[in-house]
Amino acid sequence: CERAWLALEHKGIAYDTEFIDLRNKPEWYKEMVPTALVPAARFAADDKLVWESDALLREIEERFPDAPRLVPEEGSAERERYDAFVGAEVEGDGALTAVGYRYLVSGADDARDELDAVLDRVEHYFADGFVCGGDGMTLADVLVAPSMSLLVANLPTFRAHDGLRERCAPWFEAMASVPAYARVRADAETHNTVVRQLFGLAAGRASVPAPAADADAEARGALEAGARLADNFEAVVADALANSGVDAESDEVREAVEAHLQALAGCLLDAAEAGGRPGCSRPISPCATPGAAELKKLEEEGGDVAAVRARAARMRAAGAAALAFERGRVSAPRDMSADAAAAFRAACDACLAGLY
């Protein structure tokens, strides 16, 4: 759960993560957690198991109240604002994010009107930066951050509605200044891909708008993305072979997939070393067709030029499939930070552009 991650990262609490497939939860997890819902956490100090994000956030705050504090002091103006917001605007059918989701899924005019009315009601909470009006993030911000991040990506893309971004801009700017949020937030492309696949919101449409490119994010994230790919290289290769539509049993295909993913890692790490953007390069395919002079020499020596050309084309096609698959597969924050995911996709685009 992004909310639990955000609280843990903000407080600097050490933790280990194990991802659960929501569509195929393992038996050990269902036996451990009575509701089988996620997230759940076991605290090392006393082995206590806590599940569901609200309960987990309360437990984190009780155990680590000053690291830093996420609930404002009793009697303060911030606490009054915190209580009012959490009591009325986080849960329930009339809460901002619930109304936003309804409009996102339905696209109905009355749902749009309802969202605009709710924005009228809550805009003052977001007008000064953080919800409680202070200098730092509180639990009120943590509770709505994942949903706000999703809706500000999805609503302009699928419903041409940008009111959330415009009317809550100070809050989004304040959250962008929180280092922990930068590490755990999802990016717009991840949000849009997930929602499009889950709800079919692009059905009948030839295209949807692409998220705005962030050149600074590409540069910041290149090193992390390259390192993540290098550290998990065998798993990424196996994933591409199994799921990108290539012939996973072919040694030639495996060679091509490995070569192009190595080129992808090189593109990212080279950009990081140079302090630049991976999208600004055009890596040459490691399986490029030999040059004219080399082909002429091969022909003079009695070699099969057509076969060499065909093999290079097949290997580039396999590489293209792997690169395109991994571009769509990467997810923030599951695989890497949002900045790193932006760099990863830009490097995939660069490698694809240089294939032929």
CSV table of C-alpha atoms in Angstrom, one decimal:
chain,number,residue,atom,x,y,z
A,1,CYS,CA,0.0,0.0,0.0
A,2,GLU,CA,1.4,3.3,-1.1
A,3,ARG,CA,0.1,5.0,2.1
A,4,ALA,CA,2.0,2.7,4.4
A,5,TRP,CA,5.1,3.0,2.3
A,6,LEU,CA,4.9,6.8,2.4
A,7,ALA,CA,4.6,6.8,6.2
A,8,LEU,CA,7.5,4.4,6.7
A,9,GLU,CA,9.7,6.3,4.2
A,10,HIS,CA,8.9,9.7,5.7
A,11,LYS,CA,9.7,8.4,9.2
A,12,GLY,CA,12.8,6.6,8.1
A,13,ILE,CA,11.7,3.3,9.5
A,14,ALA,CA,13.5,0.2,8.2
A,15,TYR,CA,11.2,-2.4,6.6
A,16,ASP,CA,11.3,-5.3,4.2
A,17,THR,CA,8.7,-5.7,1.4
A,18,GLU,CA,7.1,-8.8,-0.1
A,19,PHE,CA,4.7,-8.2,-3.0
A,20,ILE,CA,1.4,-10.1,-3.1
A,21,ASP,CA,-0.3,-11.0,-6.4
A,22,LEU,CA,-3.8,-9.6,-5.8
A,23,ARG,CA,-5.3,-11.9,-8.4
A,24,ASN,CA,-3.6,-15.0,-7.0
A,25,LYS,CA,-2.8,-14.5,-3.3
A,26,PRO,CA,-0.6,-17.3,-1.9
A,27,GLU,CA,-2.1,-19.6,0.7
A,28,TRP,CA,0.4,-18.6,3.3
A,29,TYR,CA,-0.8,-15.0,3.1
A,30,LYS,CA,-4.5,-16.0,3.3
A,31,GLU,CA,-3.7,-18.1,6.3
A,32,MET,CA,-1.7,-15.3,8.0
A,33,VAL,CA,-4.2,-12.5,7.4
A,34,PRO,CA,-7.8,-13.2,8.4
A,35,THR,CA,-9.3,-10.8,5.8
A,36,ALA,CA,-6.7,-11.7,3.1
A,37,LEU,CA,-6.6,-8.0,2.3
A,38,VAL,CA,-3.4,-6.0,1.7
A,39,PRO,CA,-1.4,-4.4,3.1
A,40,ALA,CA,-0.3,-6.3,6.2
A,41,ALA,CA,2.8,-5.9,8.4
A,42,ARG,CA,4.5,-7.8,11.2
A,43,PHE,CA,6.5,-5.6,13.6
A,44,ALA,CA,9.9,-7.0,14.5
A,45,ALA,CA,9.8,-5.7,18.1
A,46,ASP,CA,7.0,-7.9,19.3
A,47,ASP,CA,5.9,-9.9,16.2
A,48,LYS,CA,2.5,-8.2,16.2
A,49,LEU,CA,0.6,-8.5,12.9
A,50,VAL,CA,-1.5,-5.6,11.7
A,51,TRP,CA,-3.5,-5.5,8.4
A,52,GLU,CA,-5.4,-2.9,6.4
A,53,SER,CA,-3.9,0.4,5.8
A,54,ASP,CA,-5.8,2.6,8.2
A,55,ALA,CA,-5.0,0.3,11.1
A,56,LEU,CA,-1.4,0.0,10.0
A,57,LEU,CA,-0.9,3.8,9.7
A,58,ARG,CA,-2.3,4.2,13.3
A,59,GLU,CA,0.1,1.5,14.5
A,60,ILE,CA,3.1,3.1,12.8
A,61,GLU,CA,2.2,6.5,14.4
A,62,GLU,CA,1.7,5.0,17.9
A,63,ARG,CA,5.0,3.1,17.7
A,64,PHE,CA,7.1,5.9,16.1
A,65,PRO,CA,5.3,9.2,17.0
A,66,ASP,CA,8.3,11.5,16.7
A,67,ALA,CA,10.1,10.3,13.6
A,68,PRO,CA,8.7,12.8,12.5
A,69,ARG,CA,5.2,13.2,13.8
A,70,LEU,CA,2.4,12.8,11.3
A,71,VAL,CA,-0.6,13.7,13.6
A,72,PRO,CA,-0.7,17.3,14.7
A,73,GLU,CA,-0.6,18.2,18.4
A,74,GLU,CA,-3.9,18.2,20.3
A,75,GLY,CA,-5.3,21.7,20.6
A,76,SER,CA,-3.4,23.2,17.7
A,77,ALA,CA,-5.0,24.8,14.7
A,78,GLU,CA,-3.4,22.1,12.5
A,79,ARG,CA,-5.1,19.4,14.6
A,80,GLU,CA,-8.5,21.1,14.3
A,81,ARG,CA,-8.1,21.2,10.6
A,82,TYR,CA,-6.8,17.6,10.6
A,83,ASP,CA,-9.8,16.3,12.5
A,84,ALA,CA,-12.2,18.1,10.3
A,85,PHE,CA,-10.6,16.8,7.1
A,86,VAL,CA,-10.1,13.2,8.2
A,87,GLY,CA,-13.6,13.0,9.6
A,88,ALA,CA,-15.4,14.2,6.5
A,89,GLU,CA,-13.1,14.0,3.4
A,90,VAL,CA,-11.2,10.8,3.5
A,91,GLU,CA,-13.8,8.0,3.7
A,92,GLY,CA,-17.4,7.7,2.6
A,93,ASP,CA,-19.3,8.1,-0.7
A,94,GLY,CA,-19.2,11.9,-0.6
A,95,ALA,CA,-15.4,12.1,-0.1
A,96,LEU,CA,-13.4,13.8,-2.9
A,97,THR,CA,-11.6,10.7,-4.0
A,98,ALA,CA,-14.7,8.5,-3.9
A,99,VAL,CA,-16.6,11.1,-6.1
A,100,GLY,CA,-13.6,11.3,-8.4
A,101,TYR,CA,-13.5,7.6,-8.9
A,102,ARG,CA,-17.2,7.5,-9.7
A,103,TYR,CA,-16.8,10.1,-12.4
A,104,LEU,CA,-13.7,8.4,-13.8
A,105,VAL,CA,-15.4,5.1,-14.2
A,106,SER,CA,-18.8,6.3,-15.3
A,107,GLY,CA,-18.0,9.5,-17.3
A,108,ALA,CA,-21.6,10.6,-16.5
A,109,ASP,CA,-22.4,14.3,-16.6
A,110,ASP,CA,-24.1,14.2,-13.2
A,111,ALA,CA,-20.9,12.6,-11.8
A,112,ARG,CA,-18.8,15.4,-13.3
A,113,ASP,CA,-21.1,18.0,-11.7
A,114,GLU,CA,-20.8,16.2,-8.3
A,115,LEU,CA,-17.0,16.2,-8.6
A,116,ASP,CA,-17.0,20.0,-9.3
A,117,ALA,CA,-19.3,20.6,-6.3
A,118,VAL,CA,-17.0,18.6,-4.0
A,119,LEU,CA,-14.0,20.5,-5.3
A,120,ASP,CA,-15.8,23.7,-4.4
A,121,ARG,CA,-16.3,22.3,-0.8
A,122,VAL,CA,-12.7,21.1,-0.2
A,123,GLU,CA,-10.6,23.4,-2.3
A,124,HIS,CA,-9.6,25.4,0.8
A,125,TYR,CA,-7.9,22.4,2.4
A,126,PHE,CA,-5.5,22.3,-0.6
A,127,ALA,CA,-5.1,26.0,-1.1
A,128,ASP,CA,-2.2,26.5,1.3
A,129,GLY,CA,-0.1,23.5,0.4
A,130,PHE,CA,-0.4,20.6,2.9
A,131,VAL,CA,-3.9,19.8,4.1
A,132,CYS,CA,-3.4,21.0,7.6
A,133,GLY,CA,-1.8,24.3,6.5
A,134,GLY,CA,1.5,23.7,8.2
A,135,ASP,CA,5.1,23.3,7.0
A,136,GLY,CA,5.1,19.6,6.7
A,137,MET,CA,3.1,16.6,5.5
A,138,THR,CA,0.6,15.0,8.0
A,139,LEU,CA,-1.4,11.8,8.0
A,140,ALA,CA,-4.2,13.7,6.3
A,141,ASP,CA,-2.0,14.1,3.3
A,142,VAL,CA,-0.8,10.5,3.5
A,143,LEU,CA,-4.3,9.2,3.5
A,144,VAL,CA,-5.3,10.9,0.2
A,145,ALA,CA,-2.0,10.9,-1.6
A,146,PRO,CA,-2.3,7.7,-3.6
A,147,SER,CA,-5.9,8.5,-4.8
A,148,MET,CA,-5.0,12.1,-5.6
A,149,SER,CA,-2.0,10.9,-7.6
A,150,LEU,CA,-4.1,8.5,-9.6
A,151,LEU,CA,-7.0,10.9,-10.3
A,152,VAL,CA,-4.8,13.8,-11.4
A,153,ALA,CA,-3.3,11.4,-14.0
A,154,ASN,CA,-6.5,9.6,-15.0
A,155,LEU,CA,-9.1,12.4,-15.2
A,156,PRO,CA,-7.3,14.5,-17.8
A,157,THR,CA,-6.5,11.5,-19.8
A,158,PHE,CA,-9.8,9.7,-19.9
A,159,ARG,CA,-12.3,12.4,-19.0
A,160,ALA,CA,-10.6,15.6,-20.2
A,161,HIS,CA,-11.2,17.0,-16.7
A,162,ASP,CA,-8.2,18.9,-15.2
A,163,GLY,CA,-10.1,20.6,-12.3
A,164,LEU,CA,-8.3,18.6,-9.7
A,165,ARG,CA,-4.8,19.6,-10.9
A,166,GLU,CA,-5.8,23.2,-11.3
A,167,ARG,CA,-7.7,23.7,-8.0
A,168,CYS,CA,-5.4,21.6,-5.8
A,169,ALA,CA,-2.1,22.8,-7.4
A,170,PRO,CA,-0.6,24.1,-4.1
A,171,TRP,CA,-1.1,20.7,-2.5
A,172,PHE,CA,0.6,18.8,-5.4
A,173,GLU,CA,3.5,21.3,-5.3
A,174,ALA,CA,3.9,20.8,-1.5
A,175,MET,CA,3.8,17.0,-1.9
A,176,ALA,CA,6.4,17.1,-4.6
A,177,SER,CA,8.8,18.7,-2.1
A,178,VAL,CA,8.6,15.7,0.2
A,179,PRO,CA,11.5,13.3,-0.5
A,180,ALA,CA,9.6,10.2,0.7
A,181,TYR,CA,6.7,11.0,-1.7
A,182,ALA,CA,9.1,11.2,-4.6
A,183,ARG,CA,10.4,7.7,-3.7
A,184,VAL,CA,7.0,6.0,-3.4
A,185,ARG,CA,4.6,7.8,-5.7
A,186,ALA,CA,3.3,6.2,-8.9
A,187,ASP,CA,3.8,8.1,-12.1
A,188,ALA,CA,1.1,9.1,-14.6
A,189,GLU,CA,1.9,6.5,-17.1
A,190,THR,CA,1.7,3.7,-14.6
A,191,HIS,CA,-1.7,5.0,-13.4
A,192,ASN,CA,-3.1,5.4,-16.9
A,193,THR,CA,-1.9,2.0,-18.0
A,194,VAL,CA,-3.4,0.2,-15.0
A,195,VAL,CA,-6.7,1.9,-15.2
A,196,ARG,CA,-7.0,1.5,-18.9
A,197,GLN,CA,-6.4,-2.3,-18.6
A,198,LEU,CA,-8.6,-2.8,-15.5
A,199,PHE,CA,-11.6,-0.7,-16.6
A,200,GLY,CA,-11.3,-0.6,-20.4
A,201,LEU,CA,-11.6,3.2,-20.3
A,202,ALA,CA,-10.0,3.5,-23.7
A,203,ALA,CA,-12.4,1.1,-25.4
A,204,GLY,CA,-13.5,2.4,-28.8
A,205,ARG,CA,-10.8,5.1,-28.8
A,206,ALA,CA,-7.8,5.1,-31.2
A,207,SER,CA,-5.6,6.7,-28.7
A,208,VAL,CA,-5.4,8.6,-25.4
A,209,PRO,CA,-3.2,11.6,-24.5
A,210,ALA,CA,0.4,10.8,-23.4
A,211,PRO,CA,1.5,12.1,-20.0
A,212,ALA,CA,3.7,15.2,-20.3
A,213,ALA,CA,7.4,14.3,-20.7
A,214,ASP,CA,9.6,15.2,-17.8
A,215,ALA,CA,13.2,15.7,-18.9
A,216,ASP,CA,14.4,16.4,-15.4
A,217,ALA,CA,12.9,13.1,-14.1
A,218,GLU,CA,14.6,11.2,-16.9
A,219,ALA,CA,18.0,12.6,-15.9
A,220,ARG,CA,17.4,12.0,-12.2
A,221,GLY,CA,16.1,8.5,-12.6
A,222,ALA,CA,18.6,7.1,-15.1
A,223,LEU,CA,21.1,5.6,-12.6
A,224,GLU,CA,18.4,4.0,-10.5
A,225,ALA,CA,16.7,2.5,-13.5
A,226,GLY,CA,19.9,1.1,-15.0
A,227,ALA,CA,20.9,-0.3,-11.6
A,228,ARG,CA,17.5,-2.0,-11.1
A,229,LEU,CA,17.7,-3.5,-14.6
A,230,ALA,CA,21.2,-4.8,-14.0
A,231,ASP,CA,20.5,-6.2,-10.6
A,232,ASN,CA,17.4,-8.1,-11.8
A,233,PHE,CA,18.6,-8.8,-15.3
A,234,GLU,CA,17.9,-12.6,-15.4
A,235,ALA,CA,14.3,-12.1,-14.1
A,236,VAL,CA,13.6,-9.3,-16.6
A,237,VAL,CA,14.9,-11.6,-19.5
A,238,ALA,CA,12.7,-14.4,-18.3
A,239,ASP,CA,9.7,-12.1,-18.0
A,240,ALA,CA,10.3,-10.8,-21.6
A,241,LEU,CA,10.7,-14.4,-23.0
A,242,ALA,CA,7.6,-15.6,-21.3
A,243,ASN,CA,5.2,-12.7,-21.9
A,244,SER,CA,6.3,-10.6,-24.9
A,245,GLY,CA,5.1,-13.0,-27.6
A,246,VAL,CA,8.5,-14.2,-28.8
A,247,ASP,CA,9.6,-17.8,-29.2
A,248,ALA,CA,10.9,-18.5,-25.7
A,249,GLU,CA,12.4,-21.8,-26.8
A,250,SER,CA,14.6,-20.3,-29.4
A,251,ASP,CA,18.3,-19.8,-28.5
A,252,GLU,CA,18.5,-17.1,-31.2
A,253,VAL,CA,15.6,-15.3,-29.6
A,254,ARG,CA,17.1,-15.5,-26.1
A,255,GLU,CA,20.4,-14.2,-27.5
A,256,ALA,CA,18.5,-11.3,-29.1
A,257,VAL,CA,16.4,-10.4,-26.0
A,258,GLU,CA,19.5,-10.5,-23.7
A,259,ALA,CA,21.5,-8.4,-26.1
A,260,HIS,CA,18.9,-5.7,-26.5
A,261,LEU,CA,18.1,-5.6,-22.7
A,262,GLN,CA,21.9,-5.2,-22.1
A,263,ALA,CA,21.9,-2.3,-24.6
A,264,LEU,CA,19.0,-0.8,-22.6
A,265,ALA,CA,20.9,-1.0,-19.4
A,266,GLY,CA,23.9,0.5,-21.1
A,267,CYS,CA,21.8,3.4,-22.4
A,268,LEU,CA,20.6,4.2,-18.9
A,269,LEU,CA,24.0,3.9,-17.2
A,270,ASP,CA,25.8,5.9,-19.9
A,271,ALA,CA,23.2,8.7,-19.6
A,272,ALA,CA,23.7,8.6,-15.8
A,273,GLU,CA,27.4,8.8,-16.1
A,274,ALA,CA,27.2,11.7,-18.5
A,275,GLY,CA,24.6,13.5,-16.4
A,276,GLY,CA,22.2,13.5,-19.4
A,277,ARG,CA,18.9,12.0,-20.5
A,278,PRO,CA,18.6,8.5,-21.9
A,279,GLY,CA,16.1,9.7,-24.4
A,280,CYS,CA,18.6,11.9,-26.1
A,281,SER,CA,20.7,9.0,-27.4
A,282,ARG,CA,20.0,6.5,-30.2
A,283,PRO,CA,21.7,3.2,-29.3
A,284,ILE,CA,22.6,1.1,-32.3
A,285,SER,CA,21.0,-2.4,-32.2
A,286,PRO,CA,23.5,-5.0,-31.1
A,287,CYS,CA,22.0,-7.2,-33.8
A,288,ALA,CA,22.3,-4.7,-36.7
A,289,THR,CA,22.7,-5.9,-40.2
A,290,PRO,CA,26.4,-5.9,-41.2
A,291,GLY,CA,27.6,-3.0,-43.3
A,292,ALA,CA,27.9,-3.1,-47.0
A,293,ALA,CA,31.7,-3.7,-47.0
A,294,GLU,CA,31.3,-6.7,-44.6
A,295,LEU,CA,28.4,-8.1,-46.6
A,296,LYS,CA,30.4,-7.8,-49.9
A,297,LYS,CA,33.4,-9.6,-48.3
A,298,LEU,CA,31.0,-12.3,-47.1
A,299,GLU,CA,29.6,-12.7,-50.6
A,300,GLU,CA,33.0,-12.9,-52.1
A,301,GLU,CA,33.9,-15.7,-49.7
A,302,GLY,CA,30.8,-17.6,-50.6
A,303,GLY,CA,28.7,-16.8,-47.6
A,304,ASP,CA,25.0,-16.6,-47.5
A,305,VAL,CA,24.3,-12.9,-47.4
A,306,ALA,CA,20.5,-13.4,-47.5
A,307,ALA,CA,20.6,-15.6,-44.4
A,308,VAL,CA,22.8,-13.2,-42.5
A,309,ARG,CA,20.3,-10.3,-43.3
A,310,ALA,CA,17.3,-12.5,-42.3
A,311,ARG,CA,18.9,-13.5,-39.0
A,312,ALA,CA,19.7,-9.9,-38.1
A,313,ALA,CA,16.1,-8.9,-38.9
A,314,ARG,CA,14.7,-11.7,-36.8
A,315,MET,CA,16.9,-10.8,-33.9
A,316,ARG,CA,16.0,-7.1,-34.1
A,317,ALA,CA,12.3,-8.1,-34.2
A,318,ALA,CA,12.7,-10.2,-31.0
A,319,GLY,CA,14.6,-7.3,-29.4
A,320,ALA,CA,11.9,-4.9,-30.4
A,321,ALA,CA,9.2,-7.1,-28.8
A,322,ALA,CA,11.2,-7.3,-25.6
A,323,LEU,CA,11.8,-3.6,-25.4
A,324,ALA,CA,8.2,-2.7,-26.1
A,325,PHE,CA,7.0,-5.2,-23.6
A,326,GLU,CA,9.2,-4.0,-20.8
A,327,ARG,CA,8.4,-0.4,-21.6
A,328,GLY,CA,4.7,-1.1,-20.9
A,329,ARG,CA,5.5,-3.6,-18.0
A,330,VAL,CA,7.5,-1.2,-15.8
A,331,SER,CA,5.5,0.1,-12.9
A,332,ALA,CA,6.2,2.7,-10.2
A,333,PRO,CA,6.7,2.3,-7.4
A,334,ARG,CA,6.5,-1.5,-7.6
A,335,ASP,CA,9.7,-1.8,-9.7
A,336,MET,CA,11.4,1.5,-9.2
A,337,SER,CA,10.7,5.2,-8.4
A,338,ALA,CA,8.6,7.4,-10.7
A,339,ASP,CA,11.7,9.2,-11.9
A,340,ALA,CA,13.4,5.9,-12.7
A,341,ALA,CA,10.4,4.6,-14.5
A,342,ALA,CA,10.4,7.8,-16.7
A,343,ALA,CA,14.0,7.2,-17.5
A,344,PHE,CA,13.4,3.5,-18.2
A,345,ARG,CA,10.6,4.3,-20.7
A,346,ALA,CA,12.7,7.0,-22.4
A,347,ALA,CA,15.6,4.6,-22.8
A,348,CYS,CA,13.2,1.9,-24.2
A,349,ASP,CA,12.0,4.5,-26.8
A,350,ALA,CA,15.6,5.4,-27.6
A,351,CYS,CA,16.6,1.8,-28.2
A,352,LEU,CA,13.5,1.1,-30.3
A,353,ALA,CA,14.2,4.2,-32.4
A,354,GLY,CA,17.7,2.9,-33.2
A,355,LEU,CA,16.7,-0.6,-34.1
A,356,TYR,CA,16.3,-0.2,-37.9
